[in-house]
Short mmCIF file of C-alpha atoms and ligand atoms in Angstrom, two decimals:
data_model
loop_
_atom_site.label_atom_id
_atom_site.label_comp_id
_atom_site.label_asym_id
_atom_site.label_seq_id
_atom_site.Cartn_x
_atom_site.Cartn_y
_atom_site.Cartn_z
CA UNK Z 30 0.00 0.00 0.00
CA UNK Z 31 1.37 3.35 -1.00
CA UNK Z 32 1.67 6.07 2.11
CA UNK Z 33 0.22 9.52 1.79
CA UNK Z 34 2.30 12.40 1.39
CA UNK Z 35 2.22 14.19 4.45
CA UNK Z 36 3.94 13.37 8.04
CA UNK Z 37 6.38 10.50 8.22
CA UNK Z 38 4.22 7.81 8.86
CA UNK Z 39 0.86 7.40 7.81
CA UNK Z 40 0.41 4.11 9.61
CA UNK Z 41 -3.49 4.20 10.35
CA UNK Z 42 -3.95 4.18 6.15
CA UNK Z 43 -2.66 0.86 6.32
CA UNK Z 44 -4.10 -1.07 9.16
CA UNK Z 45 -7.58 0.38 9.45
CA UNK Z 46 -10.58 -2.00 10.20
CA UNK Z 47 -12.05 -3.32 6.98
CA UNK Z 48 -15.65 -2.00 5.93
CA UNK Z 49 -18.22 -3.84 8.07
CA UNK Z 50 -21.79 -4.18 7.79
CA UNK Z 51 -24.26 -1.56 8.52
CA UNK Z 52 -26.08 -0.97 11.37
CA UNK Z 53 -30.21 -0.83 10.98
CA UNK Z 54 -30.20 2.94 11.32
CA UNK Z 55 -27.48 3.56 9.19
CA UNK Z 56 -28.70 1.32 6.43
CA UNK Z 57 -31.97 2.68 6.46
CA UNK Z 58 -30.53 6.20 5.58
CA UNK Z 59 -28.24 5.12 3.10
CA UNK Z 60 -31.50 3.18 1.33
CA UNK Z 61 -33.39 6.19 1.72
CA UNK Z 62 -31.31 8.46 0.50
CA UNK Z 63 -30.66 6.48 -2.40
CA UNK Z 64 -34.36 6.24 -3.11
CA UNK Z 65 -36.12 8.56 -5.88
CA UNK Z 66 -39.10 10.52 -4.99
CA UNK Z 67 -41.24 11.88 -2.08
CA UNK Z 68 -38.87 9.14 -0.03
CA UNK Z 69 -35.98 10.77 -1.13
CA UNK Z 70 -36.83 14.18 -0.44
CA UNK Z 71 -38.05 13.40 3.21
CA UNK Z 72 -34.19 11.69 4.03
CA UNK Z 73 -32.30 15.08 1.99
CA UNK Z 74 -34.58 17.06 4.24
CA UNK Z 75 -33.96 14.73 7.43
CA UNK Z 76 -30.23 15.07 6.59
CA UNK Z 77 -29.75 18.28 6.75
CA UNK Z 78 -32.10 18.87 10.30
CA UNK Z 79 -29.12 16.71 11.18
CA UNK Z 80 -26.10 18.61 9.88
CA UNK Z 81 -27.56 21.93 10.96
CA UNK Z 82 -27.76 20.66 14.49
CA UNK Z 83 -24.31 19.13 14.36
CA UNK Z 84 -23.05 23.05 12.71
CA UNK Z 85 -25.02 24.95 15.20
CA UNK Z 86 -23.15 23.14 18.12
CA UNK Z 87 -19.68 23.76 16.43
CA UNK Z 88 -20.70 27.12 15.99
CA UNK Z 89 -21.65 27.61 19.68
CA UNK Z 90 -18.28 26.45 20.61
CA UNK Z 91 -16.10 28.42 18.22
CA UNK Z 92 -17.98 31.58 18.28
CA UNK Z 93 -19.82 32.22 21.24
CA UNK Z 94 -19.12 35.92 20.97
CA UNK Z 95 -20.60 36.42 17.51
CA UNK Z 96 -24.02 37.97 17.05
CA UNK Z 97 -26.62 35.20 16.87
CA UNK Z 98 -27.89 35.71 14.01
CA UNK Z 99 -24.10 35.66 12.20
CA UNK Z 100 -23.60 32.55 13.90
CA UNK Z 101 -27.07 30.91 13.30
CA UNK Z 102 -26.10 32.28 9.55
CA UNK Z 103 -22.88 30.71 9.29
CA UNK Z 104 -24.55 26.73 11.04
CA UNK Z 105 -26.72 27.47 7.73
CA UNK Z 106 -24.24 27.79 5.14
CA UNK Z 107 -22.07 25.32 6.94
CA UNK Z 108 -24.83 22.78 6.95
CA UNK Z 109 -25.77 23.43 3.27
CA UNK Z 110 -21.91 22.95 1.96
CA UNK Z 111 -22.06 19.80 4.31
CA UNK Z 112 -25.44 18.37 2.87
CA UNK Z 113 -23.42 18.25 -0.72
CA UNK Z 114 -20.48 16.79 0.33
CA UNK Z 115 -22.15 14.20 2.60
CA UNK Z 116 -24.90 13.17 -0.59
CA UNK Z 117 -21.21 13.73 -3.29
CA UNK Z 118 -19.64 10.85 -1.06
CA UNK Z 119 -22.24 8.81 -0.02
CA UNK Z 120 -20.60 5.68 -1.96
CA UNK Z 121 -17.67 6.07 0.17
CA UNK Z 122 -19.24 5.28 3.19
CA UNK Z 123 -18.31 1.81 4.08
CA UNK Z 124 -20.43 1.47 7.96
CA UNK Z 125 -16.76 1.30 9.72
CA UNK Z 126 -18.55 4.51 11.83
CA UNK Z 127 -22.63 4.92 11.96
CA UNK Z 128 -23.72 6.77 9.53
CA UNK Z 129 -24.72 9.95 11.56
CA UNK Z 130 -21.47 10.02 13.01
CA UNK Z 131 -19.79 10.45 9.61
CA UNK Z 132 -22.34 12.66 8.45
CA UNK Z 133 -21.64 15.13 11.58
CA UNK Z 134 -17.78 15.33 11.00
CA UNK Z 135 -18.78 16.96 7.53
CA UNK Z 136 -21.01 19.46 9.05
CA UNK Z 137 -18.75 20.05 12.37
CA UNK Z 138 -15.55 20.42 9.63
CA UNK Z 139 -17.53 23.22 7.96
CA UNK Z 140 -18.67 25.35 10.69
CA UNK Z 141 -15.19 24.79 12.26
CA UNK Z 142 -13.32 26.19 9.50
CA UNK Z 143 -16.01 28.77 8.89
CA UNK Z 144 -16.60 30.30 12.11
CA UNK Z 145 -12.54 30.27 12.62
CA UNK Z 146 -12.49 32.72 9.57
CA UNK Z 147 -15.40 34.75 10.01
CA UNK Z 148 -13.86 35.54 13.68
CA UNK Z 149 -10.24 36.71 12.04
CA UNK Z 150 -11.71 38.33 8.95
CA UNK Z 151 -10.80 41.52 9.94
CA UNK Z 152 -7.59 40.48 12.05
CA UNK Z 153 -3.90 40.98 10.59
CA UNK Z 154 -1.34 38.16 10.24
CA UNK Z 155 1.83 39.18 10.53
CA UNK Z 156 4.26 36.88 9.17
CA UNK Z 157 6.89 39.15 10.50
CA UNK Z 158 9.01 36.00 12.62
CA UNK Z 159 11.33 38.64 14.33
CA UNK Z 160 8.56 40.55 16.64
CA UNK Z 161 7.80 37.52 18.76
CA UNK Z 162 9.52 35.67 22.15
CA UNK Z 163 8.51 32.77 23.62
CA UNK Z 164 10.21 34.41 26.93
CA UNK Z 165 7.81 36.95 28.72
CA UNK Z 166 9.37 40.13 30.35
CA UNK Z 167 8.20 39.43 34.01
CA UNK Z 168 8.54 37.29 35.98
CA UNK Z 169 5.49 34.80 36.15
CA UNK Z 170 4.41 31.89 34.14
CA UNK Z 171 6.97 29.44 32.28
CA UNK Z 172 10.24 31.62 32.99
CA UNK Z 173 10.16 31.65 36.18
CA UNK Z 174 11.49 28.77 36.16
CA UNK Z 175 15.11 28.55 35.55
CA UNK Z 176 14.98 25.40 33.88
CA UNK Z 177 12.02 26.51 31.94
CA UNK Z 178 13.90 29.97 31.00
CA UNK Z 179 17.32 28.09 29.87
CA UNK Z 180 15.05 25.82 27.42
CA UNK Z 181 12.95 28.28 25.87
CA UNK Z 182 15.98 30.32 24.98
CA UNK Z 183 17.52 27.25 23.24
CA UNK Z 184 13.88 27.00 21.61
CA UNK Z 185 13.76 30.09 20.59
CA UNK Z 186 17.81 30.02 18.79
CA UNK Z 187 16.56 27.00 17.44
CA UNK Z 188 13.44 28.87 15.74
CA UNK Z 189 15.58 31.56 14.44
CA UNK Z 190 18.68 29.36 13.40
CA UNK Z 191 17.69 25.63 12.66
CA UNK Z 192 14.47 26.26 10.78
CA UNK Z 193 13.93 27.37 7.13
CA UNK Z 194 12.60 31.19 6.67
CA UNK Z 195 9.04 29.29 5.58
CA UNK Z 196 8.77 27.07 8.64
CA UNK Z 197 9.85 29.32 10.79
CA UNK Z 198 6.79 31.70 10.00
CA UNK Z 199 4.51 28.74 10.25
CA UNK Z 200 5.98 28.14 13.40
CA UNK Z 201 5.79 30.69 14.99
CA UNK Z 202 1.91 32.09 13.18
CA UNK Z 203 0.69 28.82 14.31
CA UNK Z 204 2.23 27.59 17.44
CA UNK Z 205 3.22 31.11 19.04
CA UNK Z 206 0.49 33.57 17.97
CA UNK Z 207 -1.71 31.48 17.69
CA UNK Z 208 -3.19 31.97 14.48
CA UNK Z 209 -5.78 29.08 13.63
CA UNK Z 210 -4.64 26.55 10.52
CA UNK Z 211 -7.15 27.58 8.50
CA UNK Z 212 -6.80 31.06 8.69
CA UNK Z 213 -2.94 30.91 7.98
CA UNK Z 214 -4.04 28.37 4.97
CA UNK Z 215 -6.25 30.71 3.61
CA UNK Z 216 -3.74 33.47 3.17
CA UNK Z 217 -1.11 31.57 2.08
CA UNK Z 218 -3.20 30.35 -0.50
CA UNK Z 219 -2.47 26.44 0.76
CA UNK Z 220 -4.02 23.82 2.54
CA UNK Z 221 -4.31 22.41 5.98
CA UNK Z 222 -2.76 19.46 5.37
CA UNK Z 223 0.44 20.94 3.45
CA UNK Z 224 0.93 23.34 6.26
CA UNK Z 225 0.66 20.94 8.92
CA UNK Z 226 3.40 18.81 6.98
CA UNK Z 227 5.42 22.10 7.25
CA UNK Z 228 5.16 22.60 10.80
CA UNK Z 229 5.70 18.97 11.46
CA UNK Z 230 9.32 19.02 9.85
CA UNK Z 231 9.94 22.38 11.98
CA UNK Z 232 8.80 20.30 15.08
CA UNK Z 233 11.34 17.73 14.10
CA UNK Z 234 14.10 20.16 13.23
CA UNK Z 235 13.55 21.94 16.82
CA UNK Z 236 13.61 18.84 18.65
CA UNK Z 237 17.03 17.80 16.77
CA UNK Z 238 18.29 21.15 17.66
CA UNK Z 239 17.56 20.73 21.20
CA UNK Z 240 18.96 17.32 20.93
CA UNK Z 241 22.19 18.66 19.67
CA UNK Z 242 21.83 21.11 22.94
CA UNK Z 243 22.00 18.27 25.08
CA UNK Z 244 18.35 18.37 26.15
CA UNK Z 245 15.60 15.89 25.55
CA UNK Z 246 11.92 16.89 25.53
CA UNK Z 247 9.64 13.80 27.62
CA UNK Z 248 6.36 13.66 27.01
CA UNK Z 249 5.00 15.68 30.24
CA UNK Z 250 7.41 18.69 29.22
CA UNK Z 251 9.73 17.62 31.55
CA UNK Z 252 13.23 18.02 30.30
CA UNK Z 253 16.53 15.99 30.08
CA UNK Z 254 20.20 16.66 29.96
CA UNK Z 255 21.40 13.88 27.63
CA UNK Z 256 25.28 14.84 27.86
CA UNK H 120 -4.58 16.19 32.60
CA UNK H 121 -3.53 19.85 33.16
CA UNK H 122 -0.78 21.32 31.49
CA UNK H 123 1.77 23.57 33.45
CA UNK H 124 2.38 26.80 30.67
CA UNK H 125 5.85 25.29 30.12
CA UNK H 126 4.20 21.94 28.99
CA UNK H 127 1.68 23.78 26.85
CA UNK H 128 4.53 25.79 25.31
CA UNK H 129 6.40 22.92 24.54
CA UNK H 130 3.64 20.65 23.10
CA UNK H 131 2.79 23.55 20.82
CA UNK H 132 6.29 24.07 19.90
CA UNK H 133 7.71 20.70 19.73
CA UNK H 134 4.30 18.47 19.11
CA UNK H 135 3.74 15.23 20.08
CA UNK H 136 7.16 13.38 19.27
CA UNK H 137 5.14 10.26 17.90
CA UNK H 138 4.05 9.09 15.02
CA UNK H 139 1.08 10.45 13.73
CA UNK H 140 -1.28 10.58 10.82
CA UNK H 141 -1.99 13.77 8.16
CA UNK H 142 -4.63 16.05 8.91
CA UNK H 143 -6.21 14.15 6.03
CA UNK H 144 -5.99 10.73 7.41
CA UNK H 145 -7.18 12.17 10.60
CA UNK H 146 -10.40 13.46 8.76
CA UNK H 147 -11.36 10.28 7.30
CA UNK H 148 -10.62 7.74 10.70
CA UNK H 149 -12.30 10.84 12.62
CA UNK H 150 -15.77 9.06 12.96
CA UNK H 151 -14.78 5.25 13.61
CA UNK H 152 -12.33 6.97 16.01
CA UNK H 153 -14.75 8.45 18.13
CA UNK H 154 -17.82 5.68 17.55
CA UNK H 155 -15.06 3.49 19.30
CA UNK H 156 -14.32 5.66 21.88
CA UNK H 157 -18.08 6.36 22.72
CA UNK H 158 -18.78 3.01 22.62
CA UNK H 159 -16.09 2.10 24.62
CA UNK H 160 -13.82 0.49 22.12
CA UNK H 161 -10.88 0.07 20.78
CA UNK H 162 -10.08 3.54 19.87
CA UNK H 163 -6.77 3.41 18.84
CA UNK H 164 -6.64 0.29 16.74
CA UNK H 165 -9.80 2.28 14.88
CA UNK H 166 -7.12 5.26 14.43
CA UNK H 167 -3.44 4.21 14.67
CA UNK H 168 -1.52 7.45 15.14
CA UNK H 169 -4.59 9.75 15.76
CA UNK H 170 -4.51 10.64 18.97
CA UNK H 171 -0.65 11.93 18.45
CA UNK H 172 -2.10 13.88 15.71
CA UNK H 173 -5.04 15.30 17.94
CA UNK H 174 -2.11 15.91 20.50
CA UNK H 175 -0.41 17.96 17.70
CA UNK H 176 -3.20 19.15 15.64
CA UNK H 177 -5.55 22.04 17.30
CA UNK H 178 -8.08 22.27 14.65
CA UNK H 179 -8.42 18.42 13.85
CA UNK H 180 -8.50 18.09 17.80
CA UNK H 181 -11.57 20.62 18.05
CA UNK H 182 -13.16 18.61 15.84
CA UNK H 183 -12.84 15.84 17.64
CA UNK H 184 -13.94 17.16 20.73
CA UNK H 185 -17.36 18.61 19.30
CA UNK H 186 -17.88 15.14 17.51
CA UNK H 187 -17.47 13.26 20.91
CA UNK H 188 -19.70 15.16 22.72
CA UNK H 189 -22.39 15.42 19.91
CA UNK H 190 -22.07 11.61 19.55
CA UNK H 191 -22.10 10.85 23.73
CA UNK H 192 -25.58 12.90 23.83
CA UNK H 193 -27.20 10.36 21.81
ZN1 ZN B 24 -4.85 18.03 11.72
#
């Protein structure tokens, strides 16, 4: 089996459960929505009751702050865009999830990446990677610690010396300022995926540079002299 | 599990150190992924690699979380 492009290993393409047999519920939508007619109509209809519920809720939780109506607005378009890719793919589905579940992920996707947008349509993003520092002024959170201070100074010559010019604005737009994926996607006119790939290799590059500091990362963020 | 700011700066920084799956891959194993966890399965052997990705991935992780919970209410 051939691995996606993308992080290093891809190892849930290959060992994935093979496509089992639908559940009643889920086989009765997939029969009615493959129907013609009034029957038809009724399970379109039914479906997308369903993905504006699941849009509304992701909408709730992403953008709480936005006037109702926006938000109610954007569940709407999000649960429209999701209706058509849902009814586009419906031979893919293979019953390895009930079918409401996958339905949901379309409609949740959607309002996810919408409501992230509409809340940082009028916000700049720098890509300017010298105004940051992972090392606040005073004297509270993470550097008051001295151990925490020494390693987020060899972070942070690691971000400006290890990395390319590229990953080192994804870097730091995604994992310092804290610019959502999609947003940074958008402007740079890429994808999710194919940025995600690029902060993955900048991961990797930081840890080697720490590595070549001496200092191993564990998983709790406690930290290691290995020399 | 709550994360001290250092550990939070570091897992944003650094990621999860595992293997993981594409924000792709993650998309598509999304809803056996949480059926099994809901259900009280298997989770991982439905996703190999996607929970280092959620660890990793913010967006793919919030869509996780909002598909768990809309799936649990059921
Ligand atoms: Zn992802």
């Amino acid at each position: 089996m051939t691995q996606r492009a993308g992080t290093d290993v891809d190892v849930a393409a290959q060992t994935g459960p093979q496509p089992a047999e639908l559940d009643e519920d889920s086989a009765r939508w997939m029969s009615s929505l493959r129907s013609t007619g009034a029957r038809r109509d009724q399970a379109v209809a039914d479906l997308h009751a369903l993905l504006l519920r699941a849009a509304r809720f992701e909408a709730g939780r992403r953008a709480g702050g936005m006037p109702a109506a926006d938000r109610d607005d954007l569940a709407m378009q999000a649960a429209d865009d999701a209706l058509m890719q849902v009814l586009g793919k419906l031979d893919t589905f293979e019953g390895r999830s009930r079918f409401t579940t996958w339905a949901y992920k379309f409609a949740i996707y959607e309002a996810g990446v919408k409501a992230r947008r509409r809340i940082w349509q009028d916000r700049e993003v720098t890509l300017e990677a010298e105004s940051w520092s992972l090392i606040p002024d005073t004297g509270s959170g993470p550097a008051a610690e001295a151990e925490g201070r020494e390693l987020l100074h060899a972070l942070e010559d690691g971000i400006r010396t290890a990395l390319t010019p590229h990953q080192r604005n994804v870097l730091v737009a995604l994992a310092v300022t804290g610019v959502p994926i999609d947003v940074l996607s958008d402007r740079l006119g890429t994808t999710r995926g194919a940025l995600y790939k690029t902060l993955h290799d900048a991961r990797r590059k930081l840890r080697g540079h720490l590595g070549d500091q001496g200092l191993a990362v564990l998983a709790d963020g406690y930290v290691k002299e290995t020399r | 599990m709550t994360a001290t700011p250092l550990a939070d700066t570091l897992r944003r920084l650094l990621g999860p150190g595992k293997p993981e799956v594409t924000c792709e891959t993650c998309f598509d194993l999304l809803d056996q992924y949480v059926d099994a966890e809901v259900l009280g399965q298997d989770a991982d052997a439905a996703g190999p690699g996607l929970r280092a990705h959620l660890d990793g991935c913010p967006a793919c992780a919030d869509e996780n979380d909002t598909l768990r919970a809309l799936v649990a209410f059921e």
